[in-house]
Coordinates of C-alpha atoms in Angstrom, one line a residue:
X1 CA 212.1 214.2 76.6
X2 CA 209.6 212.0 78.5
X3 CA 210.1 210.4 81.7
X4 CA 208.2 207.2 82.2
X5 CA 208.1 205.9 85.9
X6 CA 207.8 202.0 86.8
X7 CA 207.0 201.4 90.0
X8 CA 207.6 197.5 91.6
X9 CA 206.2 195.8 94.5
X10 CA 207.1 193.0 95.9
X11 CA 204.7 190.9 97.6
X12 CA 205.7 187.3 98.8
X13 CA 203.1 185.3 100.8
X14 CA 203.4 182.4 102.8
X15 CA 201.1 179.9 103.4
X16 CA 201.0 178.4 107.1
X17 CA 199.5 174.7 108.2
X18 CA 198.5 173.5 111.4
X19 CA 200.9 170.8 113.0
X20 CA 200.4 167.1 111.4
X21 CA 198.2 168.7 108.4
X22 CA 198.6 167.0 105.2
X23 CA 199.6 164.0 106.3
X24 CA 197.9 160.7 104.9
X25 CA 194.9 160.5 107.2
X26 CA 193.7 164.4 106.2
X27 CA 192.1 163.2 102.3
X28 CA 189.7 160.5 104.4
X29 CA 187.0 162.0 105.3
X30 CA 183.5 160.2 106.6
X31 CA 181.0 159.6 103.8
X32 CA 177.4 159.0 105.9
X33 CA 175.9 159.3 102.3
X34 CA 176.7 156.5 100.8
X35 CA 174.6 154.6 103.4
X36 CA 171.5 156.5 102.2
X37 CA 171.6 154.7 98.8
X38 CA 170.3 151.7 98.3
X39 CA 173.3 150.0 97.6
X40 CA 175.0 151.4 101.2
X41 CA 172.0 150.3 102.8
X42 CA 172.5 146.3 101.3
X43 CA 175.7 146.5 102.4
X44 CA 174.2 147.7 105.9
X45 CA 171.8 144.6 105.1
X46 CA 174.6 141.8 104.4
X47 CA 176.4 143.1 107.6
X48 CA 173.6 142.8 109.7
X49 CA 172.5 139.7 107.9
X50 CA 176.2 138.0 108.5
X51 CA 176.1 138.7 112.1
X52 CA 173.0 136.5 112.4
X53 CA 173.9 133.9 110.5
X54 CA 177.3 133.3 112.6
X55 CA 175.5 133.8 115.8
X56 CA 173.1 130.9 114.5
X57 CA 175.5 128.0 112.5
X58 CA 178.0 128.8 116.0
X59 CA 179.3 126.2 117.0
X60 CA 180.1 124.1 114.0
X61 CA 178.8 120.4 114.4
X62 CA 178.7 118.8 111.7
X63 CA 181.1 119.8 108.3
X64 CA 178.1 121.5 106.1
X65 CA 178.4 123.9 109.1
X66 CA 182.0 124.5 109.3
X67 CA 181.6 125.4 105.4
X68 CA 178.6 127.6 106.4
X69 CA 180.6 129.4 109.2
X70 CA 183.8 129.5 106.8
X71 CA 181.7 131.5 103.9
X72 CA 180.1 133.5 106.7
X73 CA 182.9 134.9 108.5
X74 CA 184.9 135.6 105.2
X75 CA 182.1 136.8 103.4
X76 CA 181.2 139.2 106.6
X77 CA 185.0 140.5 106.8
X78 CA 185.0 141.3 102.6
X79 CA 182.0 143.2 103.9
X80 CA 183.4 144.8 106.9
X81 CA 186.6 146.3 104.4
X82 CA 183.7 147.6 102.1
X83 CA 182.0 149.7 104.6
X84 CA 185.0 150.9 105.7
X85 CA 186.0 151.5 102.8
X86 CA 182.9 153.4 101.5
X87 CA 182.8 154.8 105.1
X88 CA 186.3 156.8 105.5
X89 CA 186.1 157.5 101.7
X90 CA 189.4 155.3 100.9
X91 CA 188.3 154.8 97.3
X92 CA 188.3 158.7 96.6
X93 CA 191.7 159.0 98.5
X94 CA 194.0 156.7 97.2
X95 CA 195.0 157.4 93.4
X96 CA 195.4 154.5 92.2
X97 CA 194.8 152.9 89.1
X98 CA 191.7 150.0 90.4
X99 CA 188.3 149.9 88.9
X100 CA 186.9 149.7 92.3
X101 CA 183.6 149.3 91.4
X102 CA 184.6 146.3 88.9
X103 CA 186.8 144.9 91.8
X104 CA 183.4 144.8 94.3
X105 CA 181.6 143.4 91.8
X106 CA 184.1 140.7 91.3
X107 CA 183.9 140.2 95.0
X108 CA 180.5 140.3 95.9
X109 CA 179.4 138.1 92.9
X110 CA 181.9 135.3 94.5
X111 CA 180.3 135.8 97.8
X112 CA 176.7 135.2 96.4
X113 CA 177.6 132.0 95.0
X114 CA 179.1 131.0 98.1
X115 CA 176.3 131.8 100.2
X116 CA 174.4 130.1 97.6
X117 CA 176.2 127.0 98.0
X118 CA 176.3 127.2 101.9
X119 CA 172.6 127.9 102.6
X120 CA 171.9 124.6 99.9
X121 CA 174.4 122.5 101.6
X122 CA 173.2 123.7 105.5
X123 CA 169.9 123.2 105.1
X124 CA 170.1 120.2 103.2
X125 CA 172.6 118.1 105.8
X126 CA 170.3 119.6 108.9
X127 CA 167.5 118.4 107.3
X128 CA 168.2 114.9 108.2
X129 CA 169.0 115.6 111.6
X130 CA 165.4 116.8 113.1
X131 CA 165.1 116.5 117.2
X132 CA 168.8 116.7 117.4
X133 CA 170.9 119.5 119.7
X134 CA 171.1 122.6 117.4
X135 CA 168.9 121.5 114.8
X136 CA 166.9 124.8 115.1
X137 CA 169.5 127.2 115.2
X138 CA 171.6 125.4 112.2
X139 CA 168.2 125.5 110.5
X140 CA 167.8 129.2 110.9
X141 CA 171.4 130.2 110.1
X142 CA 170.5 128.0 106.8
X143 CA 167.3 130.5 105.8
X144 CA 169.1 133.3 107.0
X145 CA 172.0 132.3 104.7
X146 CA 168.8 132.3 102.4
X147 CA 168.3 136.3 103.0
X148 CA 171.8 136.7 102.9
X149 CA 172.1 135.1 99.8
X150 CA 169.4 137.5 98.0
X151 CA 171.1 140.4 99.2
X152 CA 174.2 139.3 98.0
X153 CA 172.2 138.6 94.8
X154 CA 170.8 142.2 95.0
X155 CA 173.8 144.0 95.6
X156 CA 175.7 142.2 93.1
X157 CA 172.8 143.3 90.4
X158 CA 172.9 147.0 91.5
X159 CA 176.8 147.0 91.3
X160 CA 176.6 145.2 88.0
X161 CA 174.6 148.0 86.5
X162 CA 176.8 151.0 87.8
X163 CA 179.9 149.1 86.3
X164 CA 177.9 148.8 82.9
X165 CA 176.9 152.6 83.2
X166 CA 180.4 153.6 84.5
X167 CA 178.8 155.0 87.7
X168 CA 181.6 155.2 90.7
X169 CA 178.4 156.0 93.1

């Protein structure tokens, strides 16, 4: 008769994290590459951009400017989310269900039409107001709001086109 021998090993392993890992803050991580694109670097742009125009159409004398200031400083916050947003890599850590390109388009198109309305209605209420106390400044924040406007446009072109290609950057 043959005697067949089975031999069995037990192995268990165990897997060890350090203290707070896995919490909700370890999927960000910083994403310096999105800025190299040229759609990072508009958003840089329309940051930069938004500053200016604030520090220029501040204070608000007349109501065109209030308007002006009103699309400025919710246009620059919108902004502000984005970059943290691209920044910290919250798009690629929270799972769930947003077309997040579709959603910036959505919102940047809305802030180029408001900028486009702004700059229009700035410049064209300062305009009758020359040799006034901040007619130059209100006249810059109006062709800044001009530059702000076009990268607005631009970004809202380039985001366009990723949504239509299904691109997620």
């Amino acid at each position: 008769m043959v005697e067949t021998v089975v031999t069995v090993e037990r192995t268990t392993t165990t897997q060890t994290t350090a203290p707070g890992g896995g919490g909700g803050l370890s999927a960000l991580k910083i994403n310096i590459g999105y800025f190299t694109t040229v759609p990072g670097i508009l958003k840089l742009v329309q940051f930069v951009l938004g500053i200016i125009c604030m520090a220029c159409a501040s204070p608000a004398y007349v109501s065109a400017t209030s308007f002006f200031l009103f699309v400025a400083v919710i246009s620059f916050i919108a902004t502000i989310l984005w970059i943290f947003a691209y920044l910290l890599g919250i798009r690629e850590a929270l799972t769930v269900a947003v077309n997040w390109i579709f959603t910036e388009l959505i919102n940047t198109a809305i802030c180029t039409l408001l900028y486009f309305i702004a700059f229009v209605v700035q410049l064209a209420k300062w305009s009758g107001y020359p040799n006034t106390y901040g007619y130059g400044s209100n006249i810059a924040a109006g062709v800044f709001g001009v530059f702000i406007f076009l990268a607005y446009a631009a970004g809202t072109y380039f985001l366009y086109l990723a949504h239509r290609s299904g691109s997620n950057y």
